[in-house]
Amino acid sequence: MTSTAQAPQSGARTAHPEHLGHVIFIAAAAAMGGFLFGYDSSVINGVVEAIRDRYDVGSAALAQVIAIALIGCAVGAATAGRIADRIGRIRCMQIAAVLFTVSAVGSALPFALWDLAFWRVIGGFAIGMASVIGPAYIAEVAPPAYRGRLGSFQQAAIVVGIAVSQLVNWGLLNAAGGDQRGKLMGLEAWQVMLGVMVVPAVLYGMLSFAIPESPRFLLSVGKRERAREILAEVEGKETDLDARVAEIEHAMKSEHKSSFKDLLGGSFFFKPIVWIGIGLSVFQQFVGINVAFYYSSTLWQSVGVDPSDSFFYSFTTSIINIVGTVIAMIFVDRVGRKPLALIGSVGMVVGLALEAWAFSYDLVDGKLPSTQGWVALIAAHLFVLFFALSWGVVVWVFLGEMFPNRIRAAALGVAASAQWIANWAITASFPSLADWNLSGTYVIYTVCAALSIPFVLKFVKETKGKSLEEMG
């Protein structure tokens, strides 16, 4: 008999914990890594010009310092699954918290440009680890009935981190008299901006001591009674705990700790399910979402928007991002993951196509014509809204749920690593593409969004309401 047939016997699929607030706290604590990703990705946007001035470097070298953290992210994501399977999910979080803290301190006190780049790689490694362990841990501890909403905490934390970093940067900039290199607490303002990340990094580490280890990891190392206690804590007493433990153990019986080798197979190197995970990750980035967060101020200024207004538009974009994420959290378990992804893809195609149309017009006195300017602004917010209420959330939920137990950690690591590499490709290529043809760049992003529709329809299976043991 398969684990799928056993699933209803434990009552796990309909279980409701007596203390839902505690389960929410557990998921929120694990998602702090997402907050740090959002914070770090956005905070660097506020210090670019200060770094350029301080070290007197050109755009090419500066771009590498900005983008190099994403390479660290890819390495961290690729190795996190193996680390988590060896020493546990919580220990993996604690290692990431230490790396975040070290990176924040080092970035705030660099000796030279190469030194700053090194600390950004360290921070990127931590972000990559957190991006894998967060969704995997939440998927393993969340009751199936709530798993989609709790899994969406990862993306919610990212968008809140983006907004908070912008507010912190704005506050510190004003405290320094509007000068990124102005003195603040004995340092230049931009150094303080980077150093403030110590606060959420330390908080992430402290929270990791307040949440339980994953029941599945505990069972894998023979700690059966502790796993049973945690299952009772997070899934509720109405669940038949003996049956639930037996269900998970049955699913794990023929398994071994997942490794890269386990992902190989099929006609094209990886197993088909791994390619689907990679495809979701790549499409999430190739629609150009991070252009809206890494380059938004530069983008708006390039079409004639006043610098102060460009900062305001960047902030409103982050608010729209939060609103869309909340919508996704409400509907991901009601509507399902696949329908949300399709709705989002259609909306993104419309928003990106309108931006491409608006940017195709020549500037008049250094600005877009009035109509095209307003269309570009509204379309940019529309694009971010549809991304946030769909792909921003459902990809993380899918990656935490879609893989069979025997390969989940390793497969999630490869998929997340692909996501960071795709992120790096978009981040590094946008300035050159925009110089070539800004409208053409957005046509490319529109095509990618359009291609995501048949990809989801043909290859992606719904995971709503299924226990992890039903994934194979």
Coordinates of C-alpha atoms in Angstrom, one line a residue:
M1 CA 0.0 0.0 0.0
T2 CA 1.3 3.4 -0.8
S3 CA 1.6 6.5 1.4
T4 CA -1.2 8.1 -0.7
A5 CA -3.6 5.5 0.4
Q6 CA -2.6 5.9 4.0
A7 CA -3.0 9.6 4.1
P8 CA -6.7 9.9 5.2
Q9 CA -6.2 7.5 8.1
S10 CA -4.3 10.0 10.2
G11 CA -6.7 12.9 9.5
A12 CA -3.7 15.1 8.6
R13 CA -5.4 16.6 5.5
T14 CA -8.2 18.1 7.6
A15 CA -6.3 18.7 10.8
H16 CA -6.7 22.0 12.6
P17 CA -4.2 22.8 15.4
E18 CA -5.6 24.0 18.7
H19 CA -3.1 26.8 18.9
L20 CA -3.0 28.2 15.3
G21 CA -1.2 31.4 16.5
H22 CA 1.7 29.3 17.6
V23 CA 1.9 27.6 14.2
I24 CA 1.8 31.0 12.6
F25 CA 4.7 32.2 14.8
I26 CA 6.7 29.2 13.7
A27 CA 6.2 29.9 10.1
A28 CA 6.9 33.6 10.5
A29 CA 10.1 32.9 12.3
A30 CA 11.3 30.6 9.5
A31 CA 10.4 33.3 7.0
M32 CA 12.7 35.9 8.5
G33 CA 15.3 34.7 6.0
G34 CA 13.0 36.0 3.3
F35 CA 12.8 39.3 5.1
L36 CA 16.6 39.5 5.1
F37 CA 16.6 38.7 1.3
G38 CA 14.2 41.6 0.6
Y39 CA 16.0 43.9 2.9
D40 CA 19.5 43.2 1.4
S41 CA 18.3 43.4 -2.2
S42 CA 16.7 46.8 -1.7
V43 CA 19.2 48.4 0.7
I44 CA 22.0 48.1 -1.9
N45 CA 19.9 50.2 -4.3
G46 CA 20.1 53.1 -1.9
V47 CA 23.9 53.1 -1.6
V48 CA 25.1 52.6 -5.2
E49 CA 26.0 56.2 -5.9
A50 CA 27.8 56.6 -2.6
I51 CA 29.9 53.4 -3.3
R52 CA 30.7 54.8 -6.8
D53 CA 31.9 58.1 -5.3
R54 CA 33.8 56.6 -2.4
Y55 CA 35.8 54.2 -4.5
D56 CA 35.8 56.1 -7.8
V57 CA 34.7 53.1 -9.9
G58 CA 32.9 52.9 -13.3
S59 CA 29.6 51.3 -13.9
A60 CA 30.9 47.9 -15.0
A61 CA 32.9 47.3 -11.8
L62 CA 30.1 48.7 -9.7
A63 CA 27.6 46.4 -11.3
Q64 CA 29.7 43.4 -10.5
V65 CA 29.8 44.4 -6.8
I66 CA 26.0 44.8 -6.8
A67 CA 25.3 41.5 -8.7
I68 CA 28.0 39.3 -7.1
A69 CA 25.8 38.7 -4.0
L70 CA 23.5 36.7 -6.3
I71 CA 26.3 34.3 -7.2
G72 CA 26.7 33.7 -3.4
C73 CA 22.9 33.1 -3.3
A74 CA 23.1 30.4 -6.0
V75 CA 25.9 28.6 -4.1
G76 CA 24.1 28.9 -0.8
A77 CA 20.9 27.6 -2.4
A78 CA 22.6 24.7 -4.0
T79 CA 24.3 23.5 -0.8
A80 CA 21.5 24.2 1.8
G81 CA 19.5 21.1 1.1
R82 CA 22.5 18.8 1.8
I83 CA 23.4 20.8 5.0
A84 CA 19.8 20.7 6.2
D85 CA 19.5 16.9 5.7
R86 CA 22.8 16.4 7.6
I87 CA 22.4 18.6 10.6
G88 CA 18.8 19.7 10.6
R89 CA 16.7 22.6 9.4
I90 CA 17.1 24.7 12.6
R91 CA 20.9 24.4 12.6
C92 CA 20.9 25.5 9.0
M93 CA 18.9 28.6 9.9
Q94 CA 21.3 29.4 12.7
I95 CA 24.3 29.1 10.3
A96 CA 22.6 31.5 7.9
A97 CA 21.9 34.0 10.7
V98 CA 25.6 34.0 11.7
L99 CA 26.6 34.6 8.0
F100 CA 24.0 37.4 7.7
T101 CA 25.4 39.1 10.8
V102 CA 29.0 38.8 9.7
S103 CA 28.1 40.1 6.2
A104 CA 26.3 43.2 7.6
V105 CA 29.2 44.1 9.9
G106 CA 31.8 43.6 7.1
S107 CA 29.8 45.5 4.5
A108 CA 29.4 48.5 6.9
L109 CA 33.2 48.5 7.6
P110 CA 34.9 47.7 4.3
F111 CA 38.6 48.5 3.6
A112 CA 38.3 48.5 -0.2
L113 CA 35.9 47.6 -3.0
W114 CA 37.0 44.0 -3.2
D115 CA 36.5 43.7 0.5
L116 CA 32.9 45.0 0.2
A117 CA 32.3 42.5 -2.7
F118 CA 33.6 39.6 -0.5
W119 CA 31.1 40.5 2.4
R120 CA 28.3 40.7 -0.2
V121 CA 29.1 37.2 -1.3
I122 CA 29.0 36.0 2.3
G123 CA 25.6 37.6 2.7
G124 CA 24.4 36.1 -0.6
F125 CA 25.4 32.6 0.6
A126 CA 23.2 33.2 3.7
I127 CA 20.3 34.4 1.6
G128 CA 20.6 31.4 -0.6
M129 CA 20.5 29.1 2.4
A130 CA 17.5 30.9 3.8
S131 CA 15.6 30.8 0.5
V132 CA 15.8 27.0 0.5
I133 CA 15.4 26.2 4.2
G134 CA 12.5 28.6 4.8
P135 CA 9.9 27.1 2.3
A136 CA 11.1 23.5 3.0
Y137 CA 10.8 23.9 6.8
I138 CA 7.4 25.6 6.6
A139 CA 6.1 22.9 4.3
E140 CA 7.2 20.2 6.7
V141 CA 5.7 21.7 9.9
A142 CA 2.5 23.3 8.5
P143 CA -0.8 21.4 8.6
P144 CA -1.9 20.6 5.0
A145 CA -5.1 22.7 5.4
Y146 CA -3.0 25.8 6.1
R147 CA 0.2 25.0 4.2
G148 CA -0.4 27.3 1.2
R149 CA -1.0 30.4 3.4
L150 CA 1.8 29.6 5.7
G151 CA 4.1 28.9 2.8
S152 CA 3.3 32.3 1.4
F153 CA 5.0 33.8 4.4
Q154 CA 8.3 33.5 2.6
Q155 CA 7.3 35.9 -0.1
A156 CA 5.4 38.2 2.3
A157 CA 8.6 38.5 4.3
I158 CA 10.6 39.4 1.2
V159 CA 8.2 42.2 0.2
V160 CA 8.0 43.6 3.7
G161 CA 11.9 43.5 3.9
I162 CA 12.0 45.6 0.6
A163 CA 9.6 48.2 2.0
V164 CA 11.3 48.4 5.4
S165 CA 14.7 48.9 3.9
Q166 CA 13.5 51.8 1.8
L167 CA 12.0 53.5 4.8
V168 CA 15.2 52.9 6.9
N169 CA 17.4 54.3 4.0
W170 CA 15.1 57.3 3.7
G171 CA 15.3 58.0 7.4
L172 CA 19.1 57.6 7.6
L173 CA 19.5 59.8 4.5
N174 CA 17.5 62.6 6.1
A175 CA 19.4 62.2 9.4
A176 CA 22.6 62.7 7.4
G177 CA 21.3 65.9 5.8
G178 CA 20.4 64.2 2.5
D179 CA 24.0 63.1 1.7
Q180 CA 24.7 59.4 1.3
R181 CA 28.3 60.1 2.4
G182 CA 27.3 62.4 5.2
K183 CA 28.5 61.5 8.7
L184 CA 26.3 59.5 10.9
M185 CA 27.3 57.7 14.1
G186 CA 31.0 58.1 13.2
L187 CA 30.5 56.5 9.8
E188 CA 29.3 57.6 6.4
A189 CA 25.5 57.2 6.0
W190 CA 25.7 54.5 3.4
Q191 CA 27.8 52.4 5.7
V192 CA 25.1 52.7 8.4
M193 CA 22.5 51.7 5.9
L194 CA 24.3 48.4 5.2
G195 CA 25.2 47.8 8.9
V196 CA 21.6 48.2 10.1
M197 CA 20.9 44.7 8.7
V198 CA 22.6 43.4 11.8
V199 CA 19.3 43.9 13.7
P200 CA 17.1 41.6 11.7
A201 CA 20.0 39.1 11.3
V202 CA 20.4 38.7 15.0
L203 CA 16.6 38.5 15.4
Y204 CA 16.5 35.7 12.9
G205 CA 19.1 33.8 14.9
M206 CA 17.3 34.3 18.2
L207 CA 14.0 33.2 16.7
S208 CA 15.6 30.0 15.4
F209 CA 16.1 28.9 19.0
A210 CA 12.4 29.4 19.7
I211 CA 10.9 27.1 17.1
P212 CA 10.9 23.3 16.9
E213 CA 12.9 21.1 14.5
S214 CA 11.0 19.6 11.6
P215 CA 9.2 16.3 12.5
R216 CA 10.4 14.7 9.3
F217 CA 14.1 15.4 10.1
L218 CA 13.6 14.1 13.6
L219 CA 12.1 10.9 12.3
S220 CA 15.0 10.6 9.9
V221 CA 17.5 10.6 12.8
G222 CA 15.4 8.3 15.0
K223 CA 13.9 10.9 17.4
R224 CA 10.4 9.4 17.2
E225 CA 8.9 10.7 20.4
R226 CA 10.1 14.3 19.9
A227 CA 8.6 14.2 16.3
R228 CA 5.3 12.9 17.7
E229 CA 5.2 15.8 20.2
I230 CA 5.8 18.4 17.5
L231 CA 3.2 16.8 15.2
A232 CA 0.7 17.1 18.1
E233 CA 1.7 20.7 18.6
V234 CA 1.4 21.8 14.9
E235 CA -1.4 19.5 13.6
G236 CA -3.7 19.2 16.6
K237 CA -4.8 16.5 18.9
E238 CA -7.6 15.3 16.6
T239 CA -4.9 13.9 14.3
D240 CA -4.1 10.2 14.9
L241 CA -0.5 10.7 15.9
D242 CA 0.5 7.1 15.7
A243 CA -1.0 6.8 12.2
R244 CA 0.7 10.1 11.2
V245 CA 4.1 9.0 12.4
A246 CA 3.7 5.7 10.7
E247 CA 2.5 7.5 7.5
I248 CA 5.7 9.7 7.4
E249 CA 7.9 6.8 8.3
H250 CA 6.4 4.6 5.6
A251 CA 7.1 7.4 3.1
M252 CA 10.6 7.7 4.3
K253 CA 11.4 3.9 4.7
S254 CA 13.1 3.4 1.4
E255 CA 14.5 6.9 1.3
H256 CA 18.1 8.1 1.9
K257 CA 19.4 11.6 2.4
S258 CA 18.8 13.5 -0.8
S259 CA 21.8 14.4 -2.9
F260 CA 22.5 15.8 -6.4
K261 CA 22.8 12.3 -7.7
D262 CA 19.2 11.5 -6.7
L263 CA 18.0 14.2 -9.1
L264 CA 19.6 12.6 -12.2
G265 CA 17.5 10.6 -14.6
G266 CA 15.2 10.9 -17.6
S267 CA 16.1 12.0 -21.1
F268 CA 17.6 15.4 -20.2
F269 CA 20.0 14.9 -17.3
F270 CA 17.5 15.8 -14.5
K271 CA 14.3 14.1 -13.7
P272 CA 11.2 15.8 -15.2
I273 CA 9.9 17.1 -11.9
V274 CA 13.2 18.8 -11.2
W275 CA 13.1 20.5 -14.6
I276 CA 9.6 21.7 -13.8
G277 CA 10.9 23.3 -10.5
I278 CA 13.7 24.9 -12.5
G279 CA 11.3 26.2 -15.0
L280 CA 9.1 27.8 -12.4
S281 CA 12.1 29.5 -10.8
V282 CA 13.4 30.8 -14.2
F283 CA 10.1 32.1 -15.4
Q284 CA 9.6 33.9 -12.0
Q285 CA 12.8 35.9 -12.7
F286 CA 12.7 36.2 -16.5
V287 CA 9.6 38.4 -16.4
G288 CA 12.0 41.1 -15.1
I289 CA 10.5 41.5 -11.6
N290 CA 13.7 42.5 -10.0
V291 CA 14.3 45.4 -12.5
A292 CA 11.4 47.0 -10.6
F293 CA 13.3 46.7 -7.3
Y294 CA 17.0 47.0 -8.3
Y295 CA 16.7 49.7 -11.0
S296 CA 13.3 51.4 -10.5
S297 CA 14.8 54.8 -9.5
T298 CA 17.3 54.7 -12.4
L299 CA 14.5 53.6 -14.8
W300 CA 12.1 56.4 -13.9
Q301 CA 14.9 59.0 -14.0
S302 CA 16.0 57.8 -17.5
V303 CA 12.5 58.7 -18.8
G304 CA 12.6 62.2 -17.2
V305 CA 11.0 61.6 -13.8
D306 CA 12.4 63.9 -11.0
P307 CA 14.8 61.9 -8.6
S308 CA 12.6 62.6 -5.5
D309 CA 9.5 61.5 -7.4
S310 CA 11.3 58.4 -8.6
F311 CA 12.0 57.4 -5.0
F312 CA 8.4 57.9 -4.2
Y313 CA 7.3 55.7 -7.2
S314 CA 9.7 53.0 -6.0
F315 CA 8.1 53.1 -2.6
T316 CA 4.6 52.9 -4.0
T317 CA 5.7 49.9 -6.0
S318 CA 6.8 48.2 -2.8
I319 CA 3.4 48.9 -1.2
I320 CA 1.6 47.5 -4.3
N321 CA 3.9 44.4 -3.9
I322 CA 2.7 44.0 -0.3
V323 CA -1.0 44.4 -1.3
G324 CA -0.6 41.7 -4.0
T325 CA 1.2 39.4 -1.7
V326 CA -1.7 39.7 0.9
I327 CA -4.2 38.9 -1.9
A328 CA -2.2 35.8 -2.7
M329 CA -2.0 34.6 0.9
I330 CA -5.8 34.9 1.1
F331 CA -6.5 33.0 -2.1
V332 CA -3.7 30.4 -2.5
D333 CA -5.5 27.8 -0.5
R334 CA -9.0 28.7 -1.7
V335 CA -8.4 29.1 -5.4
G336 CA -5.3 26.9 -5.7
R337 CA -1.7 27.5 -6.8
K338 CA -2.1 26.8 -10.6
P339 CA -5.1 29.1 -11.2
L340 CA -3.3 31.9 -9.4
A341 CA -0.2 31.4 -11.5
L342 CA -2.3 31.6 -14.7
I343 CA -4.2 34.7 -13.6
G344 CA -0.9 36.3 -12.7
S345 CA 0.8 35.5 -16.1
V346 CA -2.1 37.0 -18.0
G347 CA -2.0 40.2 -15.9
M348 CA 1.8 40.4 -16.3
V349 CA 1.6 40.1 -20.1
V350 CA -0.8 43.1 -20.2
G351 CA 1.3 45.2 -17.8
L352 CA 4.6 44.5 -19.5
A353 CA 3.2 45.0 -23.0
L354 CA 1.8 48.4 -22.0
E355 CA 5.3 49.3 -20.6
A356 CA 6.9 48.2 -23.8
W357 CA 4.5 50.4 -25.8
A358 CA 5.0 53.4 -23.6
F359 CA 8.8 53.2 -23.7
S360 CA 8.8 52.9 -27.5
Y361 CA 8.0 56.6 -27.8
D362 CA 10.8 59.2 -28.1
L363 CA 11.5 61.5 -25.2
V364 CA 10.3 65.1 -25.5
D365 CA 12.5 67.6 -23.6
G366 CA 14.0 64.6 -21.8
K367 CA 10.6 63.1 -20.8
L368 CA 8.1 60.7 -22.1
P369 CA 5.0 62.3 -23.6
S370 CA 2.3 62.8 -20.9
T371 CA 0.0 60.0 -22.0
Q372 CA 2.8 57.4 -22.4
G373 CA 4.4 58.5 -19.1
W374 CA 1.2 57.8 -17.2
V375 CA 0.6 54.5 -19.0
A376 CA 4.2 53.4 -18.1
L377 CA 3.7 54.3 -14.5
I378 CA 0.3 52.6 -14.1
A379 CA 1.4 49.6 -16.1
A380 CA 4.5 49.1 -13.9
H381 CA 2.3 49.0 -10.8
L382 CA -0.1 46.7 -12.6
F383 CA 2.8 44.3 -13.5
V384 CA 4.1 44.3 -9.9
L385 CA 0.5 43.7 -8.5
F386 CA -0.1 40.7 -10.7
F387 CA 3.3 39.2 -10.1
A388 CA 2.9 39.6 -6.3
L389 CA -0.6 38.0 -6.2
S390 CA 0.6 35.0 -8.2
W391 CA 4.2 34.0 -9.1
G392 CA 5.8 35.9 -6.2
V393 CA 4.0 33.6 -3.8
V394 CA 3.0 30.4 -5.6
V395 CA 6.5 29.5 -6.9
W396 CA 7.8 29.4 -3.3
V397 CA 4.7 27.3 -2.3
F398 CA 5.1 25.0 -5.2
L399 CA 8.8 24.5 -4.5
G400 CA 8.1 23.6 -0.9
E401 CA 5.4 21.0 -1.9
M402 CA 5.9 19.6 -5.4
F403 CA 8.9 17.3 -5.0
P404 CA 8.8 13.7 -3.6
N405 CA 10.0 13.4 -0.1
R406 CA 13.1 11.4 -1.1
I407 CA 14.5 14.3 -3.2
R408 CA 12.7 17.4 -1.8
A409 CA 15.6 19.2 -0.1
A410 CA 18.1 18.6 -2.9
A411 CA 15.6 19.4 -5.7
L412 CA 14.5 22.6 -3.9
G413 CA 18.1 23.6 -3.6
V414 CA 18.7 23.1 -7.4
A415 CA 15.5 25.0 -8.3
A416 CA 16.3 27.9 -5.9
S417 CA 19.9 28.0 -7.2
A418 CA 18.5 28.3 -10.8
Q419 CA 16.3 31.1 -9.5
W420 CA 19.3 33.1 -8.2
I421 CA 21.3 32.5 -11.4
A422 CA 18.3 33.8 -13.4
N423 CA 18.0 36.7 -11.0
W424 CA 21.7 37.5 -11.6
A425 CA 21.3 37.3 -15.4
I426 CA 18.4 39.8 -15.4
T427 CA 20.2 42.1 -12.9
A428 CA 23.5 42.1 -14.9
S429 CA 21.9 42.4 -18.3
F430 CA 19.3 45.1 -17.8
P431 CA 21.6 48.2 -18.0
S432 CA 23.0 47.0 -21.3
L433 CA 19.7 46.0 -22.7
A434 CA 18.1 49.3 -21.6
D435 CA 20.9 51.2 -23.4
W436 CA 20.2 49.1 -26.5
N437 CA 16.4 49.5 -26.5
L438 CA 14.3 50.0 -23.4
S439 CA 11.1 49.1 -25.2
G440 CA 12.7 46.0 -26.8
T441 CA 13.8 44.9 -23.3
Y442 CA 10.2 45.0 -22.1
V443 CA 9.1 43.1 -25.2
I444 CA 11.5 40.3 -24.1
Y445 CA 10.0 40.3 -20.6
T446 CA 6.5 40.2 -22.1
V447 CA 7.4 37.2 -24.2
C448 CA 8.7 35.3 -21.1
A449 CA 5.5 36.1 -19.2
A450 CA 3.4 34.8 -22.2
L451 CA 5.5 31.6 -22.4
S452 CA 4.8 30.9 -18.7
I453 CA 1.1 30.3 -19.5
P454 CA 1.5 27.1 -21.7
F455 CA 4.3 26.0 -19.3
V456 CA 2.0 26.0 -16.4
L457 CA -1.0 24.5 -18.3
K458 CA 1.1 21.6 -19.7
F459 CA 3.6 20.7 -17.0
V460 CA 2.6 22.0 -13.5
K461 CA 0.3 19.9 -11.4
E462 CA -1.9 21.4 -8.6
T463 CA -0.6 20.6 -5.0
K464 CA -3.5 22.3 -3.1
G465 CA -4.7 20.3 -0.2
K466 CA -2.4 17.3 -0.7
S467 CA -0.1 15.9 2.1
L468 CA 3.6 15.9 1.3
E469 CA 3.5 12.1 1.3
E470 CA 1.2 12.2 -1.7
M471 CA 3.8 13.8 -3.9
G472 CA 5.5 10.5 -4.4

